[in-house]
Coordinates of C-alpha atoms in Angstrom, one line a residue:
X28 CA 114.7 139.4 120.7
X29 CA 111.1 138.7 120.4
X30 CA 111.2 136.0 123.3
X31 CA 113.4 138.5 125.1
X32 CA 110.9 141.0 125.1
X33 CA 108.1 138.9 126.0
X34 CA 110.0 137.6 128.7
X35 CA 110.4 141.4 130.1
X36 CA 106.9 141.9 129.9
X37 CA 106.2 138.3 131.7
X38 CA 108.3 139.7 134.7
X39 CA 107.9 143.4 135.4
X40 CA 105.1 143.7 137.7
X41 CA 105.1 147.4 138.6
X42 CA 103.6 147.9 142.1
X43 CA 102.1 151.7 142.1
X44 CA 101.2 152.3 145.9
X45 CA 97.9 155.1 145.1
X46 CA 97.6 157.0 148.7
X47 CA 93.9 157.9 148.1
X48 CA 93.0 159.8 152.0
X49 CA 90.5 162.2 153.1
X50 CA 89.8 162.8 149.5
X51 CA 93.1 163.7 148.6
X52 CA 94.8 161.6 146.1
X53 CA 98.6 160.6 145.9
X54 CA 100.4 159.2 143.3
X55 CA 103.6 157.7 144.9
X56 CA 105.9 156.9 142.1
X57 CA 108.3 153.8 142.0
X58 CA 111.2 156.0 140.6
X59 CA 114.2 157.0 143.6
X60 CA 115.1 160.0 143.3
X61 CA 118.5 158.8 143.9
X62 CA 118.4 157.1 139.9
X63 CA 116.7 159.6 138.3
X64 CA 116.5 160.4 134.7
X65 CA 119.6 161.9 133.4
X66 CA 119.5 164.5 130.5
X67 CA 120.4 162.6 127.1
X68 CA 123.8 163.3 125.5
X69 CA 124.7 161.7 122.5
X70 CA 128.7 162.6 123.3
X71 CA 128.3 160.1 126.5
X72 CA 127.8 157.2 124.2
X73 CA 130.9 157.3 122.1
X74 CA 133.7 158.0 124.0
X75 CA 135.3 157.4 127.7
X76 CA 136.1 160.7 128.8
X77 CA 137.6 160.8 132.3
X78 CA 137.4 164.4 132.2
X79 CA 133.5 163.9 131.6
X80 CA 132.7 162.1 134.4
X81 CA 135.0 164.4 136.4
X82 CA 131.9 166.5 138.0
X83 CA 129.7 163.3 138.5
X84 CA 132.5 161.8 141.1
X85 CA 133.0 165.2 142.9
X86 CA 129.6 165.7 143.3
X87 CA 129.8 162.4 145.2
X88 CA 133.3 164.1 147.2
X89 CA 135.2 161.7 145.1
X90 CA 138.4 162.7 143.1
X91 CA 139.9 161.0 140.5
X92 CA 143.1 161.5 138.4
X93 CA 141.6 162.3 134.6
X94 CA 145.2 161.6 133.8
X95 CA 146.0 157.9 134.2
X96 CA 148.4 157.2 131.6
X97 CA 150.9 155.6 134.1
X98 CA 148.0 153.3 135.4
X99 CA 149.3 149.7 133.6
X100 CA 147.3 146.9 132.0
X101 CA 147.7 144.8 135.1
X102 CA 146.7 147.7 137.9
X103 CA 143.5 148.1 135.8
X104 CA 142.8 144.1 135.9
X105 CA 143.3 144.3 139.7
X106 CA 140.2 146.7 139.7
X107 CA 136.1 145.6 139.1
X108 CA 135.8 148.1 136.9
X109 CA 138.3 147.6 134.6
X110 CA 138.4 151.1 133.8
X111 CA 140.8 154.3 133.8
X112 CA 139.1 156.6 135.6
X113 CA 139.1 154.8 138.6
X114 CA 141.8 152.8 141.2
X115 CA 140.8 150.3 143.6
X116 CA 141.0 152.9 146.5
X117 CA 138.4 155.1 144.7
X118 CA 136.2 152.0 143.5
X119 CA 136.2 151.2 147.5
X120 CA 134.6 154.2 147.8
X121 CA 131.9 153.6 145.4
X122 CA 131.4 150.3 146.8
X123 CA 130.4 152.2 149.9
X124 CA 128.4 154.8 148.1
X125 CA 126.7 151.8 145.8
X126 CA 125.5 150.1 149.1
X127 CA 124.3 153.3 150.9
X128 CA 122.2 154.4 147.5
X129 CA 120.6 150.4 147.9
X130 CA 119.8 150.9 150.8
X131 CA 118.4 154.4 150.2
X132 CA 116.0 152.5 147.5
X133 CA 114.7 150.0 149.3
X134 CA 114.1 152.6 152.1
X135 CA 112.3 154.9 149.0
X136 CA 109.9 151.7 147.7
X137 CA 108.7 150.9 151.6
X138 CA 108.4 154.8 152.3
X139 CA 105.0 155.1 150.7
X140 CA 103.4 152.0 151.7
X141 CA 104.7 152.6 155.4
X142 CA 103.1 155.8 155.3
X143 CA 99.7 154.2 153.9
X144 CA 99.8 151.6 156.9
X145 CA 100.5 154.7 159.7
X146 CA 98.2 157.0 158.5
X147 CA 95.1 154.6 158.2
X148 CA 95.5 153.4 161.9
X149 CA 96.1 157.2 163.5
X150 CA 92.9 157.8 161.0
X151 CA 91.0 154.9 162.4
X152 CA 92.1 156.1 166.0
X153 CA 91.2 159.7 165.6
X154 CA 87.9 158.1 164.5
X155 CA 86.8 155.7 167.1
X156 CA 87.8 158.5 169.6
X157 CA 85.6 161.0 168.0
X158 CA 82.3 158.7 167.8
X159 CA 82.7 157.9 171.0
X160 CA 82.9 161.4 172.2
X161 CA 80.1 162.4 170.1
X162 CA 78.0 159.2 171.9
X163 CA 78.9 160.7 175.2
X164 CA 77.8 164.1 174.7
X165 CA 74.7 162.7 173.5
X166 CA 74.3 160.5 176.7
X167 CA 75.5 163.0 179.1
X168 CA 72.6 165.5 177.0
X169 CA 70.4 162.3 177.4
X170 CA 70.7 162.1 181.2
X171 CA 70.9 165.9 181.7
X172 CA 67.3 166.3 179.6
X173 CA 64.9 163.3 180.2
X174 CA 67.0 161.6 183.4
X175 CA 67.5 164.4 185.1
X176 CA 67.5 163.0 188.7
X177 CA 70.4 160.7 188.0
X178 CA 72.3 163.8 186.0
X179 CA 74.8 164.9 188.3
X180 CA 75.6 161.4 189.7
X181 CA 76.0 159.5 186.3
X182 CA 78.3 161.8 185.0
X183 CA 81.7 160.6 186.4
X184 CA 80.8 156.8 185.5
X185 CA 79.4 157.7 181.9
X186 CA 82.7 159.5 181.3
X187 CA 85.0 156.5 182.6
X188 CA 83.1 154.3 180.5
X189 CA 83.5 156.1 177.0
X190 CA 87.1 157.1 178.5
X191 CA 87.8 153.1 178.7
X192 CA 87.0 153.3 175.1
X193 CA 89.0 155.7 173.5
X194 CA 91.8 154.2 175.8
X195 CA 91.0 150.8 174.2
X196 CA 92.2 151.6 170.3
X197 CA 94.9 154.4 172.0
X198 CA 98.5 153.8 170.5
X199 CA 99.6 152.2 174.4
X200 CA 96.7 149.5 173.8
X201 CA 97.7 149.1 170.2
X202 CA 101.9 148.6 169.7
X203 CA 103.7 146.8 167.7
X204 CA 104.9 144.3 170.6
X205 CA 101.1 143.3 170.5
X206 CA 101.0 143.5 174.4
X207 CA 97.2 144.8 175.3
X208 CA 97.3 146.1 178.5
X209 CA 93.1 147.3 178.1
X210 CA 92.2 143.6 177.3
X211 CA 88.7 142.6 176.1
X212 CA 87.4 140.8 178.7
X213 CA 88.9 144.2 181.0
X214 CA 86.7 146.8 178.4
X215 CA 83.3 144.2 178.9
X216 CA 84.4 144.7 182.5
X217 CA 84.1 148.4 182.6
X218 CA 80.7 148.0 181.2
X219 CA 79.5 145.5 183.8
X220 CA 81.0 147.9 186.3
X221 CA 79.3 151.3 184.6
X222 CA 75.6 149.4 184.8
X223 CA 76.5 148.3 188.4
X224 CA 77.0 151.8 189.5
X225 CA 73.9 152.9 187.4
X226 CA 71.8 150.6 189.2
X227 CA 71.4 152.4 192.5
X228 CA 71.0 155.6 190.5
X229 CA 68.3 154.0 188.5
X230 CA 66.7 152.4 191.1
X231 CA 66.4 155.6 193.3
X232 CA 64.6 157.1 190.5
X233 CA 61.9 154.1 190.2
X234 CA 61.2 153.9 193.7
X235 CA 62.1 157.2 195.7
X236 CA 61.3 160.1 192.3
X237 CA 60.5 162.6 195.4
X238 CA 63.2 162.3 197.5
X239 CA 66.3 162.6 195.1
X240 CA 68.4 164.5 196.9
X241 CA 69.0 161.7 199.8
X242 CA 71.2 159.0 198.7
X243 CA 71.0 155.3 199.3
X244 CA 73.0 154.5 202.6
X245 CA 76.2 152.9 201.3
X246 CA 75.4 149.7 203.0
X247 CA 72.3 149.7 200.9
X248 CA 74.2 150.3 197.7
X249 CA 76.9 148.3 198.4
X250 CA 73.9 145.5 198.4
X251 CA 72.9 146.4 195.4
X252 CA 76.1 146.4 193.5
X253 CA 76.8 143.0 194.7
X254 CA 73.5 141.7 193.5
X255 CA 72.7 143.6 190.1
X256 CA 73.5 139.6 188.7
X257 CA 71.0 138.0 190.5
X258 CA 68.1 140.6 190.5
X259 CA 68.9 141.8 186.3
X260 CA 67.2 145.5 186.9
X261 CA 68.2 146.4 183.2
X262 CA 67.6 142.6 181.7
X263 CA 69.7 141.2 179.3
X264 CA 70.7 144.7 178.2
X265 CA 74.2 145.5 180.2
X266 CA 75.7 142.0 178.7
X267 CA 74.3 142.7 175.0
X268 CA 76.1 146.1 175.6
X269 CA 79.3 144.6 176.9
X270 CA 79.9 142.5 174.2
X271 CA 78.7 144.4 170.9
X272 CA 80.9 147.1 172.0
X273 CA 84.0 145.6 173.2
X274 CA 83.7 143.1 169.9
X275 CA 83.7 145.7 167.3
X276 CA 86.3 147.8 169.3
X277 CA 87.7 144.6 169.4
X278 CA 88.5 144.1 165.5
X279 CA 88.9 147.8 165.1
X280 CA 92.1 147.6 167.7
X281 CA 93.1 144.3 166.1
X282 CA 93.4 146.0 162.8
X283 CA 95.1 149.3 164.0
X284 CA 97.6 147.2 165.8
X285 CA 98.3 145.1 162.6
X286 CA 98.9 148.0 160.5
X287 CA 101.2 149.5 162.8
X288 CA 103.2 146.4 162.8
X289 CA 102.9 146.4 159.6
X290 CA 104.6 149.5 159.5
X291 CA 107.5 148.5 162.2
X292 CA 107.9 145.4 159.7
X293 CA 108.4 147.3 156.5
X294 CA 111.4 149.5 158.4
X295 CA 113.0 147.3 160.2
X296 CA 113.5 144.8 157.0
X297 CA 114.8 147.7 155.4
X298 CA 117.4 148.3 158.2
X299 CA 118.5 144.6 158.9
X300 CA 117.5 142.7 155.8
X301 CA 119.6 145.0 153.3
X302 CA 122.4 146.4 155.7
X303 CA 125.4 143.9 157.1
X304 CA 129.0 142.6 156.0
X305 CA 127.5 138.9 155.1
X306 CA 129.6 137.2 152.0
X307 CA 126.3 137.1 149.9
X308 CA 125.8 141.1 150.7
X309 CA 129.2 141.4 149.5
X310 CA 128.5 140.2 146.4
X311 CA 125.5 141.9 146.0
X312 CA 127.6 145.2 146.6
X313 CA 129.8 144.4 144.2
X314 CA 127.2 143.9 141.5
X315 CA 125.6 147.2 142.4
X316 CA 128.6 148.7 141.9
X317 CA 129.1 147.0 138.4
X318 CA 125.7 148.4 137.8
X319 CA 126.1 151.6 138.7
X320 CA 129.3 153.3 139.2
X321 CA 131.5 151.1 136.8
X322 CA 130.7 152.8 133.2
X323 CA 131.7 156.2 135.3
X324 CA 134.7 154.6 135.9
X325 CA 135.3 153.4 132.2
X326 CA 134.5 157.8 131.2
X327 CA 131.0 156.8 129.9
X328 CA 128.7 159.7 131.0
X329 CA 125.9 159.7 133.7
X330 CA 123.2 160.2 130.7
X331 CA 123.8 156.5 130.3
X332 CA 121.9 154.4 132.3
X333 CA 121.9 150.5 133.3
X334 CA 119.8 148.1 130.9
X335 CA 116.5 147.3 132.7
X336 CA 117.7 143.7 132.2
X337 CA 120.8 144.1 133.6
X338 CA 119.4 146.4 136.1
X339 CA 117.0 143.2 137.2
X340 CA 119.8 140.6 137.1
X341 CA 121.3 142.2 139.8
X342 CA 118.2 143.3 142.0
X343 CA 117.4 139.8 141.9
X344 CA 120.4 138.6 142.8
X345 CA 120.6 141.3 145.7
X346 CA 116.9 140.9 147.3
X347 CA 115.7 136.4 145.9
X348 CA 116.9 135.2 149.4
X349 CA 115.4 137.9 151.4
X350 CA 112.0 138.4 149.2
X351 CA 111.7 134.4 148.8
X352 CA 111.6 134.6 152.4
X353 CA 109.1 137.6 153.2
X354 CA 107.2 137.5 150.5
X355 CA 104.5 134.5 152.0
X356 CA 104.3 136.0 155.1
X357 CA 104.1 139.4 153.7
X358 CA 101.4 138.2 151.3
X359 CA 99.1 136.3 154.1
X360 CA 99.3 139.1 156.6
X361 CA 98.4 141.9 153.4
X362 CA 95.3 139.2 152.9
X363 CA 94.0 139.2 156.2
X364 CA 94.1 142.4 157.0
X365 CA 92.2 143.2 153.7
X366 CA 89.4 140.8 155.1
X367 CA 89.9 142.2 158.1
X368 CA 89.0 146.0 156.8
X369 CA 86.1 144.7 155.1
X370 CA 84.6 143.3 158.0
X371 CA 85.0 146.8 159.8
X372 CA 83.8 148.5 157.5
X373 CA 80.8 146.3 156.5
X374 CA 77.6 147.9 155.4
X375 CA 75.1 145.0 156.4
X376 CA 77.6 144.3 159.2
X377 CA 76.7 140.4 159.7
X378 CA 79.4 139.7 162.2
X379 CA 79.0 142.6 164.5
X380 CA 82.4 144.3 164.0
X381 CA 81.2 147.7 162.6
X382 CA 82.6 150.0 165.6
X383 CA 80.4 153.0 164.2
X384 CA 77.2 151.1 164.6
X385 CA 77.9 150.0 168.1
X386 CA 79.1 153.3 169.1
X387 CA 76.2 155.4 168.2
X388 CA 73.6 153.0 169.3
X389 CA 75.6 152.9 172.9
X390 CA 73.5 156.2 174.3
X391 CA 70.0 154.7 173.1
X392 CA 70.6 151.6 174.6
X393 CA 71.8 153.3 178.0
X394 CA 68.2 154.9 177.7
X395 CA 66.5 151.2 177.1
X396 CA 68.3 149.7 180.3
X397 CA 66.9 152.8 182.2
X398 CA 63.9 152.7 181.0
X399 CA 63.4 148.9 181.5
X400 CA 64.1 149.2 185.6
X401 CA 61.6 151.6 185.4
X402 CA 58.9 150.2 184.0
X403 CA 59.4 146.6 186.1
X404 CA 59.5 149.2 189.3
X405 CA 57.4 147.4 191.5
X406 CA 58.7 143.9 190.5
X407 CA 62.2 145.4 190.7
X408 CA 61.3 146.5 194.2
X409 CA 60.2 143.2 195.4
X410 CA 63.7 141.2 194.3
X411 CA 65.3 143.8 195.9
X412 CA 63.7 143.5 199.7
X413 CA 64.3 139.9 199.3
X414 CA 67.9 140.2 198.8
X415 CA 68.7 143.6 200.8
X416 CA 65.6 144.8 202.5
X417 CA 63.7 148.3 202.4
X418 CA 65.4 150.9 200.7
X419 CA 67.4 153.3 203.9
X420 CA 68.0 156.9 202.6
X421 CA 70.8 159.1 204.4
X422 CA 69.3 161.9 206.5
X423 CA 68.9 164.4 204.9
X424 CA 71.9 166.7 205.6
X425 CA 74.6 163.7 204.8
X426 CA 72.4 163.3 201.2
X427 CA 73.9 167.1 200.7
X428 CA 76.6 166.7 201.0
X429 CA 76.6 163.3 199.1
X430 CA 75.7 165.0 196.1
X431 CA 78.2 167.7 196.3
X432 CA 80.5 165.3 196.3
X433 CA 78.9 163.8 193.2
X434 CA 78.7 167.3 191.6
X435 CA 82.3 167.9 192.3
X436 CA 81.2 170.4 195.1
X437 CA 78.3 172.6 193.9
X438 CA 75.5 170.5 196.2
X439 CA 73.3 172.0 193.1
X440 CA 71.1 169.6 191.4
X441 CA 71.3 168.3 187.6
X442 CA 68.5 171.0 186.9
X443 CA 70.7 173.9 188.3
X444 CA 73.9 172.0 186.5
X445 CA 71.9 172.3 183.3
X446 CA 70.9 175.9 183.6
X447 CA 74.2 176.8 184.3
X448 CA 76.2 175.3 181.9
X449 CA 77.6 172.8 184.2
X450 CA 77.0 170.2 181.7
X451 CA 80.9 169.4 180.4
X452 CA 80.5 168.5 176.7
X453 CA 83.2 167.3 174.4
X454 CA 83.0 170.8 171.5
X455 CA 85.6 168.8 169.1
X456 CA 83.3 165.8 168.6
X457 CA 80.2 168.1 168.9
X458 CA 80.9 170.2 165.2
X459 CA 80.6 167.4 161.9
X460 CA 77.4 166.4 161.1
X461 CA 76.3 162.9 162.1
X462 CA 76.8 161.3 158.9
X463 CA 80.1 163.2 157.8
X464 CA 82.6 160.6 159.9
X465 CA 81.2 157.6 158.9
X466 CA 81.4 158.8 155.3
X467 CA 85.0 160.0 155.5
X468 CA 86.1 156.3 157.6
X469 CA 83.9 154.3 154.7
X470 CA 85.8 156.1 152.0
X471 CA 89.5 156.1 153.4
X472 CA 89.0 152.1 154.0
X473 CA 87.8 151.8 150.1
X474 CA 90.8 153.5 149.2
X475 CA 93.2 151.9 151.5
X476 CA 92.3 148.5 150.4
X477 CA 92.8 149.8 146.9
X478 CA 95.8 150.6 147.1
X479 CA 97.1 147.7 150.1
X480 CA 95.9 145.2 147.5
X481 CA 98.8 146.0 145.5
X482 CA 101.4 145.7 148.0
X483 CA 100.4 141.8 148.7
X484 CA 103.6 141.2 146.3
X485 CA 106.0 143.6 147.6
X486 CA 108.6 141.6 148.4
X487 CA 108.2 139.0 145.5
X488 CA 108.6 142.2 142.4
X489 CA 110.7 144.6 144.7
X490 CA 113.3 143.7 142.0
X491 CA 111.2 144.2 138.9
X492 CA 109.6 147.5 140.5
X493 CA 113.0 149.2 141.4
X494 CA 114.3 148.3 137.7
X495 CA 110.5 149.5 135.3
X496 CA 112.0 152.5 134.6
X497 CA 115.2 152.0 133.7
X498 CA 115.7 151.9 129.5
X499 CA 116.1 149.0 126.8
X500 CA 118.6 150.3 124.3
X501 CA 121.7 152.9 124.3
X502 CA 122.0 152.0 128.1
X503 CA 125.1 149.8 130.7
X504 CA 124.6 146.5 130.1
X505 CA 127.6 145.5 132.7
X506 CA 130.1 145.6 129.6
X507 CA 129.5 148.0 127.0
X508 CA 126.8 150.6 126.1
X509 CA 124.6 148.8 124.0
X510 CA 120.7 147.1 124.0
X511 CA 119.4 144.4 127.0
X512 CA 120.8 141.8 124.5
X513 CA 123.6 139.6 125.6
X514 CA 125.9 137.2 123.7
X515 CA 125.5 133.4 124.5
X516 CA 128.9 134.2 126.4
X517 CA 127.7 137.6 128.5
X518 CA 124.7 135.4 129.2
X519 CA 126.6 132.8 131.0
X520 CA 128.5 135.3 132.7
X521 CA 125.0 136.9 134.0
X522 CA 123.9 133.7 135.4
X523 CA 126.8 133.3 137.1
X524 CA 127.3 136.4 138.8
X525 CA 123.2 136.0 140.1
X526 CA 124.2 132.4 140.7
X527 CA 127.2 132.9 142.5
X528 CA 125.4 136.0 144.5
X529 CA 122.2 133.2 145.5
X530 CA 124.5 130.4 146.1
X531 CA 126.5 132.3 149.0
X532 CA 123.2 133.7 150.0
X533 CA 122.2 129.7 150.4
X534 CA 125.4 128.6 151.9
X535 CA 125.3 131.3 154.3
X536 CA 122.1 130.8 155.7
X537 CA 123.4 127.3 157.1
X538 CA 126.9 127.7 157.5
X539 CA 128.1 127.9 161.3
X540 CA 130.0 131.1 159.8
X541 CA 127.0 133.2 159.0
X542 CA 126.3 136.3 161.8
X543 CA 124.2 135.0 164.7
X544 CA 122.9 138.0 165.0
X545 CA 121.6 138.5 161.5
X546 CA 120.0 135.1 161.3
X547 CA 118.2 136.1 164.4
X548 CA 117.3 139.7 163.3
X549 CA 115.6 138.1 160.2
X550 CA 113.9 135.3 161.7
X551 CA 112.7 137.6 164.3
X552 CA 111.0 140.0 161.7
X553 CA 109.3 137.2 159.6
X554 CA 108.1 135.2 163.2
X555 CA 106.4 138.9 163.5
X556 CA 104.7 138.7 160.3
X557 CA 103.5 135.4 160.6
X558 CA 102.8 135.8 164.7
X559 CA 100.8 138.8 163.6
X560 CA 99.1 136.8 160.7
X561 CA 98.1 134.1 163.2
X562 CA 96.7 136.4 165.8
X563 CA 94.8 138.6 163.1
X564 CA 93.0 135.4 161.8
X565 CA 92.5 133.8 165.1
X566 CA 91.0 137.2 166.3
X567 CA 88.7 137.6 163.3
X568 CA 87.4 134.1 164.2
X569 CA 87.0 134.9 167.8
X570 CA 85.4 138.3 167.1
X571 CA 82.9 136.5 164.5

């Protein structure tokens, strides 16, 4: 008994999923509601009462003749069961029932972690979106106050460029197909293309401060856009931009996308992996229903629950080939995404992947890039007539009419925008304080990886989670009420059926037999795992 117990205590690895977000804390329990406990009743363990167990199979719309005294020795051996309260025809019920409630459990001990996985990647989302709209009220408040010549005709390429990056970590850019339509090179692109356009802007202002409401001639800008490479105006600057941002956006949309497949993963192996008509699910149905449903049929009461032993014989039995198979993959891709979240959220930030810190610094370094074409004015001038000439300004009354067009109509400059409100400012990112968000991301991060930690071997103690609860004495033991102790003979029996259930789980995994279409559907969600593992570490290489 003593190597028994020790043996239990060896095995059960309870896995606790602790939901700790926005400073709310969850504790998800293991237990399905489904197997609840039952209130105790000593009558249950000492007598088979068909007329007991009467309003257990009704509540399940199940009937059952209490009276089976016509029922012979041989129709009871032709049933699993071996009991009188139940026929085959109502044991095939149960089998149904037994497999639904499975699949109802599995469904229950994925529920919480899928929720954990979903809710950090909307959070992360909702994040990213709001720094970045707080970064571009603070530009657009930058340009409007201290820039306020190049006001009104910045605003429509600062708000496509911190557009491009809320669109970047969006749930189109991040699905679980991993397709990226917004790619990374694409983001670094709309950077290039942002500085380009602030070039003539900025160039008006060093050279032409008086005569700000005539615009460049297009032939002129068009010059300078397709020479902003060759003369730098802004330095170094616009690339340093491009790729600080689009790398930490970068690992932040990596990780949102892998926890949103991790989520797909987690449902869809609860919907192939544990549903089907295969011989070894069969079996495992048939067990279940041993387990569950067959001291009902013998009268034993529903106070009397399966042995946690017996309970993890057959959960074994049911999930080895699946959770042998997962549970690697599973493992690898919880481990990478953990060193994945640290990276994000690192303090010191050594590899550059802290989204926050790029983010905020975005508007200051705008002001630097500025402020450098300004200062190099008259050198900037002079690389400039070699490559397109002297500046040409529109007439005057086509520079109107050109910054109308730039105000969206008014023809009023950035000074009259400001003074009347034209100034469009995001109010939903304008409200927390500036430390409050990167306080509220750091946190839910600490606690995700808390509680993701645990779920690394999800799949390897399924069986040994689903069964914790379940008691050691006065319970099923898949003959008799009695203790998790078996006879030399029950024992052998017990290997058996777990035998016999991983056997056909073998056989069928090669046999030409076996469901196409099953093989595929599991293959397909472990090449996901692994696919997304790859990509994750690749990515976090890359990004580094």
């Amino acid at each position: 008994m003593k190597i028994i117990q020790r043996y239990r205590r060896a095995i059960l690895a309870p896995v606790s999923i602790v939901i700790l977000l926005c400073g709310c804390t969850d504790l998800v329990s293991s237990r399905s509601p489904r197997f609840a406990e039952h209130p105790k009743n000593d009558s249950d363990f000492v007598s088979v009462d068909c007329e007991r167990v009467k309003p257990f199979f009704e509540s399940k719309n199940i009937t059952i003749l209490v009276d089976r005294k016509q029922a012979t020795a041989e129709d009871i051996a032709k049933t699993t069961c071996n009991g009188m309260c139940c026929d085959r025809d109502t044991e095939e019920q149960l089998r149904h029932q037994a497999r639904a409630d499975f699949h109802d459990l599995i469904h229950h001990h994925s529920r919480s972690l899928q929720g954990l996985l979903a809710t950090t990647a909307d959070a992360l989302r909702e994040t990213v979106t709001m720094l970045a709209r707080q970064s571009e009220n603070k530009t657009l408040t930058l340009f409007d106050q201290v820039y306020r010549t190049m006001a009104v005709s910045s605003r429509p390429s600062i708000k496509a460029l911190y557009q491009a990056m809320v669109d970047y970590v969006s749930p189109s850019n991040t699905p679980d197909s991993l397709q990226q339509p917004l790619t990374r090179d694409m983001l670094q692109e709309r950077f290039i293309e942002f500085f380009a356009k602030l070039f003539p802007i900025a160039y008006h202002g060093a050279v032409n401060p008086r005569q700000y409401e005539q615009d460049f001639t297009e032939k002129f800008k068009t010059c300078l856009y397709e020479t902003m490479e060759q003369i730098q105006p802004f330095g170094d600057i616009p690339v340093q931009v491009a790729k600080s941002v689009s790398k930490s956006l970068e690992a932040t949309r990596v990780l949102v996308q892998a926890l949103t497949l991790g989520k797909t993963v987690l449902d869809r192996t609860d919907s192939v992996l544990f549903s089907g008509t295969s011989p070894q699910q069969e079996a495992c149905y048939a067990a279940l229903l041993r387990m569950t449903y067959c001291p009902r049929c013998k009268g034993i009461g529903p106070s009397v629950r399966p042995c946690s032993g017996f309970c993890t014989n057959v959960m074994r039995g049911c999930l080895t080939q699946p959770a042998s198979e997962l549970d690697l993959a599973w493992s690898g891709y919880v481990e990478t995404v953990e060193r994945l979240v640290v990276a994000v959220d690192g303090r010191n930030d050594p590899l550059g992947l802290n989204a926050e810190r790029a983010v905020r610094q975005l508007d200051t370094r705008i002001s630097d890039a500025i402020m450098h074409a300004m200062t190099d004015g008259p050198a900037l001038e002079e690389k400039v007539r070699k490559v397109c000439g002297r500046s040409e300004l529109e007439p005057s009354p086509s520079s109107e009419r050109s910054v109308a067009d730039a105000a969206g109509g008014t023809g009023k400059s950035s000074s009259s925008s400001s003074s009347s409100g034209g100034i469009e400012m995001h109010a939903a990112a304008a409200a927390p304080p500036s430390r409050t968000l990167p306080s509220q991301l750091h946190v839910q991060l600490g606690n995700f990886l808390a509680s993701v930690v645990r779920s690394r071997t999800f799949y390897g103690t399924l069986a040994d989670t689903i069964c914790e609860e379940y008691p050691d004495k006065r319970c099923w033991n898949g003959e008799r009420v009695g203790e998790t102790r078996f006879s030399e003979q029950q024992r052998q029996q017990r290997n058996r059926t777990r035998d016999t259930i991983s056997a056909r789980t073998e056989k069928n995994i090669h046999c030409e037999g076996h469901p196409a279409e099953q093989r595929i559907d599991a293959r397909d969600i472990r090449t996901k795992i692994s696919r997304q593992v790859r990509e994750i570490r690749y990515l976090t290489v890359q990004v580094g």
